[in-house]
């Protein structure tokens, strides 16, 4: 095939998208489980459910409920109804996207299920932003969820199993985050924050095989995507108030910082991890930190969305990280590829500065 | 006095077997289910070599309650049956000796799962 | 991208610098204490049967049965996973841990039905233990037969 010269004019560098009409995050909401509610962000969640079954019969149904709640809350905050959404883009960790698909069943809107493991949140935001900037939609609902018990029994051991978790283990967040993205031309200049750039990541596999050490498996992918984003945009880590990874945990974050240092970016002062913020690691027995799709989704929706909207934060790079494995792949001896999606979100104050 | 010695023996023998298993998990980096399987098999081999009986004499329940003790029971059952009935004992002796444990595991395991749910 | 062998090795070196170390000594001590305590409880049960005139050989069976009952009960009550979190293999290696490994998946997979859920999944870990235990003891018995049984 002869490749003709063509130009994707919203593309920047090798793998970044710069949106021509940066989609507006009209609202975001986070619903969390009881343990997350007792963590440092407890007060910021829109709702903390009192029990981990959320009044349902199974952990999986509970996760569906969390996802529905988060989407309805985000819609409510945006003053919209489900029927106002053009599409819904949602992801989770369960087999065949068990939570998203079943939540989509009750929402009754055209639906895209996204599997990116724990990177589903930023991946969904990326796709939704492309849909809006591409002119395919006015309003898109984005959501991601995870549930500790549902994930444990699928990926590791049954809940009441009396084994010891190694210190590299992370704790899957029970909760769901949702956001409503809208076309900026429909809401006017005053509506912020906006998604200005997105950098989809490559699958990076460094040969890690331990399903209890996903931070190490994902850190190279996070560093790879952050490096690509900075290279493509010509920015440095200092151009962001915060670069926040999804669920690398303590060790994974340190590895990512060192990998970035090797390629000439000092991200140490600005790089933090959602998994390190959602629990009180001294008091709550979570080892390396939180993980799961809901980790970056709830921390972003509960904490950073508010900071960006109020202008307390100018610009951040959200980097959700995923470990692409299943019980089948690791039992067959495959290593665990990691992936990371980066989304740059700006507040109005950042935009004003650029105008000057 | 004799009773105190029995308890201390059980504590020490049982404790040390668990320490060995813990070290295989932490240093050898094997997952706990693998270590369970290895323990039973090693217990069976040790029993066949005549090494496990002295442990039971010192440790009592400390040697029989941890999983290597399960391997020991299986092997002793097989050896007794083989001595009595010859080759056919290979097939019956093990589970005969372990029948109570296996049946209890299925029965109590099933009942517990019937009455309880994972805590919420 | 899939890393080359050399890249993997380099990454492992870097990774090792940052990974939290396993508290090997602390875990070993806790395994000793918890495993020892469970064994001592087992000894109490055994002494109970011995005191009722059951011989040491015959006491092993009922002792195991009582310990399995206790392990199953504590798992049902949601206590055993906490003991396991502290004691590690000290809680998992005793036969109470074997009972835990049966009840935990059985409870969890009850929701997938009685046959392929609870009935099948209750042996996810106990099953291999029985399988390999029986195979090894069969092999040991065979060797014993060849070496010691006169024909």
Short mmCIF file of C-alpha atoms in Angstrom, two decimals, chain C residues 41-118:
data_model
loop_
_atom_site.label_atom_id
_atom_site.label_comp_id
_atom_site.label_asym_id
_atom_site.label_seq_id
_atom_site.Cartn_x
_atom_site.Cartn_y
_atom_site.Cartn_z
CA UNK C 41 -4.97 -25.86 70.89
CA UNK C 42 -4.78 -29.03 68.80
CA UNK C 43 -2.75 -30.67 71.57
CA UNK C 44 -5.47 -29.70 74.04
CA UNK C 45 -8.03 -31.44 71.84
CA UNK C 46 -5.77 -34.47 71.51
CA UNK C 47 -5.24 -34.68 75.25
CA UNK C 48 -9.02 -34.54 75.67
CA UNK C 49 -9.37 -37.67 73.51
CA UNK C 50 -6.37 -39.36 75.15
CA UNK C 51 -7.91 -38.76 78.57
CA UNK C 52 -11.01 -40.58 77.33
CA UNK C 53 -8.96 -43.67 76.68
CA UNK C 54 -8.51 -43.30 72.94
CA UNK C 55 -5.01 -44.38 71.89
CA UNK C 56 -2.52 -41.90 70.39
CA UNK C 57 -2.90 -43.43 66.90
CA UNK C 58 -6.68 -43.30 66.98
CA UNK C 59 -6.77 -39.81 68.51
CA UNK C 60 -5.27 -38.15 65.42
CA UNK C 61 -8.48 -38.51 63.38
CA UNK C 62 -10.96 -36.93 65.79
CA UNK C 63 -8.39 -34.24 66.68
CA UNK C 64 -8.12 -33.31 63.02
CA UNK C 65 -11.91 -33.30 62.74
CA UNK C 66 -12.34 -30.93 65.68
CA UNK C 67 -9.61 -28.59 64.37
CA UNK C 68 -11.25 -28.58 60.94
CA UNK C 69 -14.55 -27.70 62.60
CA UNK C 70 -12.91 -24.80 64.43
CA UNK C 71 -11.19 -23.55 61.28
CA UNK C 72 -14.43 -23.73 59.31
CA UNK C 73 -16.36 -21.94 62.04
CA UNK C 74 -13.81 -19.14 62.42
CA UNK C 75 -13.77 -18.67 58.63
CA UNK C 76 -17.56 -18.43 58.59
CA UNK C 77 -17.46 -15.88 61.36
CA UNK C 78 -15.01 -13.82 59.31
CA UNK C 79 -12.18 -14.14 61.82
CA UNK C 80 -9.80 -16.53 60.11
CA UNK C 81 -8.64 -14.15 57.37
CA UNK C 82 -7.58 -11.73 60.11
CA UNK C 83 -5.61 -14.49 61.85
CA UNK C 84 -4.04 -15.31 58.49
CA UNK C 85 -3.14 -11.69 57.81
CA UNK C 86 -1.10 -11.69 61.05
CA UNK C 87 0.14 -15.26 61.18
CA UNK C 88 0.80 -15.95 57.49
CA UNK C 89 1.67 -19.61 57.07
CA UNK C 90 1.29 -19.98 60.83
CA UNK C 91 -2.44 -19.80 60.17
CA UNK C 92 -2.52 -21.34 56.69
CA UNK C 93 -0.37 -24.45 57.23
CA UNK C 94 -2.31 -26.04 60.13
CA UNK C 95 -5.34 -28.10 59.19
CA UNK C 96 -7.50 -25.15 60.36
CA UNK C 97 -6.02 -23.27 57.39
CA UNK C 98 -6.92 -26.21 55.16
CA UNK C 99 -10.51 -25.83 56.41
CA UNK C 100 -10.28 -22.09 55.74
CA UNK C 101 -9.16 -22.77 52.18
CA UNK C 102 -12.33 -24.84 51.70
CA UNK C 103 -14.86 -22.56 53.36
CA UNK C 104 -13.56 -19.28 51.87
CA UNK C 105 -14.19 -20.18 48.20
CA UNK C 106 -17.32 -22.20 49.10
CA UNK C 107 -18.91 -19.13 50.74
CA UNK C 108 -17.73 -16.84 48.00
CA UNK C 109 -18.96 -18.97 45.11
CA UNK C 110 -22.28 -19.94 46.68
CA UNK C 111 -23.69 -17.14 44.54
CA UNK C 112 -22.69 -19.00 41.40
CA UNK C 113 -24.88 -21.95 42.38
CA UNK C 114 -24.69 -25.13 44.41
CA UNK C 115 -22.99 -27.38 41.89
CA UNK C 116 -20.50 -25.47 39.74
CA UNK C 117 -20.25 -22.63 42.25
CA UNK C 118 -19.99 -23.88 45.80
#
